[in-house]
């Protein structure tokens, strides 16, 4: 029986990859990549020649049985993306492998929300990871629930919906709620901005948001709860 290696790959700076990750990417029988073009650049940079197959949210249900079959036959497979399973494909195949008794080895590595959380200046000893809010159905329900959380809240957002999301957070959590945005993590134009939700809305209403965002918002204060 083979092993499933879950390998975080850099979300920006290629130097963030580990020596262990590079060794395994050379040794496994197959690499499953959410974005074969991005992963291809990574492999080429480190002179890794290996078989690669597309694996993303649109084909993962169909691909799982084949992947599990190959693992059962003794092949070792690597699943790569930012951090597979954290707002990226990965959970379903890991669940099926666990059911089959296939060994799952997850390497530590790059993920967007940890550096954004630590750099926010907002307490990070207790936090709630929301990831992407629902775009339509269930969005208001989630926002109402977030308004009652007394821990730091972490969200992911695309540049196209940053202002909308910040505006809705201000509506449900209060425009004075302290927050932070971090974009282009580990890349040349990495930027962290801090201030009230009102301040952040004003900034990005004038300055077009660019790059993928992590939004960190302080939790409901003791005064608000009381």
CSV table of C-alpha atoms in Angstrom, one decimal:
chain,number,residue,atom,x,y,z
A,1,UNK,CA,0.0,0.0,0.0
A,2,UNK,CA,1.3,3.4,-0.9
A,3,UNK,CA,1.2,6.7,1.0
A,4,UNK,CA,-0.6,10.0,0.4
A,5,UNK,CA,1.8,12.9,1.0
A,6,UNK,CA,0.0,16.3,1.5
A,7,UNK,CA,2.6,18.9,0.6
A,8,UNK,CA,2.1,22.6,1.1
A,9,UNK,CA,3.8,24.6,-1.7
A,10,UNK,CA,4.8,28.3,-1.7
A,11,UNK,CA,1.9,30.8,-2.0
A,12,UNK,CA,4.4,33.4,-3.4
A,13,UNK,CA,8.1,33.2,-2.8
A,14,UNK,CA,9.5,29.9,-4.1
A,15,UNK,CA,12.1,29.9,-1.3
A,16,UNK,CA,9.4,29.1,1.2
A,17,UNK,CA,9.4,25.4,0.1
A,18,UNK,CA,11.2,22.9,2.4
A,19,UNK,CA,14.0,20.5,1.6
A,20,UNK,CA,11.7,17.6,2.5
A,21,UNK,CA,9.0,18.7,0.2
A,22,UNK,CA,11.5,18.9,-2.7
A,23,UNK,CA,12.8,15.4,-2.0
A,24,UNK,CA,9.3,13.9,-1.9
A,25,UNK,CA,8.2,15.7,-5.1
A,26,UNK,CA,11.1,14.0,-6.9
A,27,UNK,CA,10.4,10.6,-5.3
A,28,UNK,CA,6.6,10.1,-5.5
A,29,UNK,CA,5.0,8.3,-8.4
A,30,UNK,CA,2.5,11.0,-9.1
A,31,UNK,CA,1.9,14.7,-8.2
A,32,UNK,CA,-1.7,15.9,-8.0
A,33,UNK,CA,-1.8,19.7,-8.5
A,34,UNK,CA,-4.7,22.1,-8.2
A,35,UNK,CA,-3.1,24.4,-10.8
A,36,UNK,CA,-0.7,22.5,-13.1
A,37,UNK,CA,0.7,25.7,-14.6
A,38,UNK,CA,1.7,27.1,-11.3
A,39,UNK,CA,3.1,23.8,-10.0
A,40,UNK,CA,4.9,23.4,-13.4
A,41,UNK,CA,6.7,26.6,-12.8
A,42,UNK,CA,7.7,25.4,-9.3
A,43,UNK,CA,8.9,22.0,-10.6
A,44,UNK,CA,10.9,23.6,-13.4
A,45,UNK,CA,12.5,26.1,-11.1
A,46,UNK,CA,13.8,23.2,-8.9
A,47,UNK,CA,14.6,21.0,-11.9
A,48,UNK,CA,12.0,18.3,-10.9
A,49,UNK,CA,10.7,16.1,-13.6
A,50,UNK,CA,7.8,14.0,-12.5
A,51,UNK,CA,4.3,12.9,-13.6
A,52,UNK,CA,1.6,15.5,-12.8
A,53,UNK,CA,-2.1,15.3,-12.9
A,54,UNK,CA,-4.8,18.1,-12.5
A,55,UNK,CA,-6.8,17.8,-9.2
A,56,UNK,CA,-9.2,20.6,-8.4
A,57,UNK,CA,-12.7,21.2,-6.9
A,58,UNK,CA,-14.3,20.6,-10.3
A,59,UNK,CA,-12.9,17.1,-10.8
A,60,UNK,CA,-12.0,15.8,-7.3
A,61,UNK,CA,-15.2,13.7,-6.8
A,62,UNK,CA,-14.5,11.8,-10.1
A,63,UNK,CA,-10.8,11.4,-9.5
A,64,UNK,CA,-10.9,10.1,-5.9
A,65,UNK,CA,-11.7,6.4,-6.7
A,66,UNK,CA,-8.8,6.3,-9.2
A,67,UNK,CA,-6.4,7.9,-6.8
A,68,UNK,CA,-7.3,5.6,-3.9
A,69,UNK,CA,-6.9,2.6,-6.3
A,70,UNK,CA,-3.4,3.7,-7.2
A,71,UNK,CA,-2.5,4.2,-3.6
A,72,UNK,CA,-3.9,0.7,-2.8
A,73,UNK,CA,-1.7,-0.7,-5.5
A,74,UNK,CA,1.4,0.6,-3.9
A,75,UNK,CA,2.0,3.9,-5.5
A,76,UNK,CA,3.0,7.0,-3.5
A,77,UNK,CA,1.1,10.2,-4.4
A,78,UNK,CA,1.7,13.8,-3.5
A,79,UNK,CA,-1.1,16.3,-3.3
A,80,UNK,CA,0.1,19.9,-3.6
A,81,UNK,CA,-1.4,23.5,-3.3
A,82,UNK,CA,-1.0,26.3,-0.8
A,83,UNK,CA,-2.0,24.0,2.0
A,84,UNK,CA,-4.2,21.3,0.7
A,85,UNK,CA,-7.5,21.1,2.6
A,86,UNK,CA,-7.3,24.7,3.9
A,87,UNK,CA,-9.7,26.4,1.4
A,88,UNK,CA,-8.0,24.2,-1.2
A,89,UNK,CA,-8.9,20.7,-2.5
A,90,UNK,CA,-7.7,18.0,-0.3
A,91,UNK,CA,-10.2,17.1,2.4
A,92,UNK,CA,-12.2,14.6,0.3
A,93,UNK,CA,-9.2,12.5,-0.8
A,94,UNK,CA,-7.7,12.6,2.7
A,95,UNK,CA,-11.1,11.4,4.1
A,96,UNK,CA,-11.3,8.5,1.7
A,97,UNK,CA,-7.7,7.5,2.4
A,98,UNK,CA,-8.4,7.5,6.1
A,99,UNK,CA,-11.4,5.2,5.5
A,100,UNK,CA,-9.2,2.8,3.5
A,101,UNK,CA,-6.5,2.8,6.1
A,102,UNK,CA,-4.0,4.4,3.7
A,103,UNK,CA,-1.3,6.3,5.5
A,104,UNK,CA,-1.6,10.1,5.2
A,105,UNK,CA,1.5,12.2,5.8
A,106,UNK,CA,1.0,16.0,5.9
A,107,UNK,CA,4.1,18.2,5.8
A,108,UNK,CA,4.2,21.6,7.5
A,109,UNK,CA,4.5,24.5,5.2
A,110,UNK,CA,3.2,27.7,3.7
A,111,UNK,CA,-0.4,28.8,4.4
A,112,UNK,CA,-1.8,32.3,4.0
A,113,UNK,CA,-3.7,32.9,7.2
A,114,UNK,CA,-0.9,32.3,9.8
A,115,UNK,CA,1.4,35.1,8.7
A,116,UNK,CA,-1.5,37.4,8.1
A,117,UNK,CA,-2.9,36.7,11.6
A,118,UNK,CA,0.4,37.1,13.4
A,119,UNK,CA,1.2,40.3,11.5
A,120,UNK,CA,-2.2,41.8,12.2
A,121,UNK,CA,-1.4,42.9,15.7
A,122,UNK,CA,-4.7,41.4,16.8
A,123,UNK,CA,-4.7,38.7,19.5
A,124,UNK,CA,-3.9,35.4,17.9
A,125,UNK,CA,-3.9,33.0,20.9
A,126,UNK,CA,-7.6,32.2,20.1
A,127,UNK,CA,-9.0,32.7,16.7
A,128,UNK,CA,-11.9,31.5,14.4
A,129,UNK,CA,-11.0,30.6,10.8
A,130,UNK,CA,-13.9,31.3,8.5
A,131,UNK,CA,-12.2,31.1,5.2
A,132,UNK,CA,-14.3,32.3,2.3
A,133,UNK,CA,-17.8,33.5,3.1
A,134,UNK,CA,-20.7,32.0,1.1
A,135,UNK,CA,-21.1,34.2,-2.0
A,136,UNK,CA,-24.9,34.1,-1.9
A,137,UNK,CA,-27.0,31.5,0.1
A,138,UNK,CA,-26.2,31.6,3.8
A,139,UNK,CA,-24.0,34.7,3.7
A,140,UNK,CA,-26.2,36.8,6.0
A,141,UNK,CA,-26.5,34.0,8.4
A,142,UNK,CA,-22.7,33.6,8.6
A,143,UNK,CA,-22.2,37.3,9.1
A,144,UNK,CA,-24.7,37.3,12.0
A,145,UNK,CA,-22.9,34.4,13.6
A,146,UNK,CA,-19.5,36.1,13.1
A,147,UNK,CA,-20.9,39.2,14.9
A,148,UNK,CA,-21.2,37.1,18.1
A,149,UNK,CA,-17.8,35.6,18.2
A,150,UNK,CA,-15.4,36.8,20.9
A,151,UNK,CA,-12.3,35.5,19.2
A,152,UNK,CA,-10.2,37.0,16.4
A,153,UNK,CA,-11.8,36.2,13.1
A,154,UNK,CA,-9.9,35.2,9.9
A,155,UNK,CA,-11.4,35.3,6.4
A,156,UNK,CA,-10.1,34.9,2.9
A,157,UNK,CA,-11.3,37.1,0.1
A,158,UNK,CA,-10.7,37.9,-3.6
A,159,UNK,CA,-9.8,41.5,-4.6
A,160,UNK,CA,-13.1,41.8,-6.4
A,161,UNK,CA,-15.2,41.4,-3.3
A,162,UNK,CA,-12.9,43.0,-0.6
A,163,UNK,CA,-14.9,46.2,-0.4
A,164,UNK,CA,-18.2,44.4,-0.3
A,165,UNK,CA,-17.1,42.1,2.4
A,166,UNK,CA,-15.5,44.8,4.5
A,167,UNK,CA,-18.7,46.8,4.1
A,168,UNK,CA,-20.9,43.9,5.2
A,169,UNK,CA,-18.6,43.2,8.2
A,170,UNK,CA,-18.9,46.8,9.2
A,171,UNK,CA,-22.7,46.5,9.0
A,172,UNK,CA,-22.9,43.4,11.1
A,173,UNK,CA,-19.9,43.9,13.5
A,174,UNK,CA,-19.8,47.7,13.7
A,175,UNK,CA,-17.7,50.0,11.6
A,176,UNK,CA,-15.4,50.8,14.6
A,177,UNK,CA,-14.3,47.1,14.9
A,178,UNK,CA,-10.5,46.9,14.5
A,179,UNK,CA,-9.3,44.9,11.6
A,180,UNK,CA,-6.3,44.1,9.3
A,181,UNK,CA,-5.9,43.2,5.7
A,182,UNK,CA,-2.9,41.4,4.3
A,183,UNK,CA,-2.4,40.8,0.6
A,184,UNK,CA,0.2,39.3,-1.7
A,185,UNK,CA,1.7,37.4,1.2
A,186,UNK,CA,5.4,36.5,0.6
A,187,UNK,CA,5.4,38.3,-2.7
A,188,UNK,CA,7.1,41.6,-3.9
A,189,UNK,CA,4.1,43.8,-3.2
A,190,UNK,CA,3.1,42.2,0.2
A,191,UNK,CA,1.1,44.8,2.2
A,192,UNK,CA,-0.6,44.8,5.6
A,193,UNK,CA,-3.1,47.6,6.5
A,194,UNK,CA,-4.6,48.0,10.0
A,195,UNK,CA,-7.4,50.2,11.3
A,196,UNK,CA,-11.1,50.2,11.9
A,197,UNK,CA,-13.4,48.6,9.3
A,198,UNK,CA,-14.4,52.1,8.4
A,199,UNK,CA,-10.8,53.1,7.7
A,200,UNK,CA,-10.1,50.0,5.6
A,201,UNK,CA,-13.3,50.6,3.5
A,202,UNK,CA,-12.3,54.2,2.9
A,203,UNK,CA,-8.8,53.1,1.7
A,204,UNK,CA,-9.9,50.4,-0.7
A,205,UNK,CA,-12.8,52.4,-2.0
A,206,UNK,CA,-10.1,54.8,-3.4
A,207,UNK,CA,-7.2,52.3,-3.9
A,208,UNK,CA,-8.2,49.4,-6.1
A,209,UNK,CA,-7.7,46.1,-4.2
A,210,UNK,CA,-5.1,43.8,-5.9
A,211,UNK,CA,-4.0,40.3,-5.0
A,212,UNK,CA,-5.6,37.7,-2.8
A,213,UNK,CA,-6.6,39.0,0.7
A,214,UNK,CA,-6.6,37.7,4.2
A,215,UNK,CA,-8.9,39.8,6.4
A,216,UNK,CA,-8.4,39.6,10.2
A,217,UNK,CA,-11.0,41.1,12.5
A,218,UNK,CA,-11.0,41.5,16.2
A,219,UNK,CA,-13.6,39.5,18.1
A,220,UNK,CA,-16.6,40.9,20.0
A,221,UNK,CA,-15.3,42.8,23.0
A,222,UNK,CA,-16.2,42.1,26.6
A,223,UNK,CA,-18.0,45.5,26.8
A,224,UNK,CA,-20.1,44.5,23.7
A,225,UNK,CA,-21.0,41.1,25.3
A,226,UNK,CA,-22.0,42.7,28.6
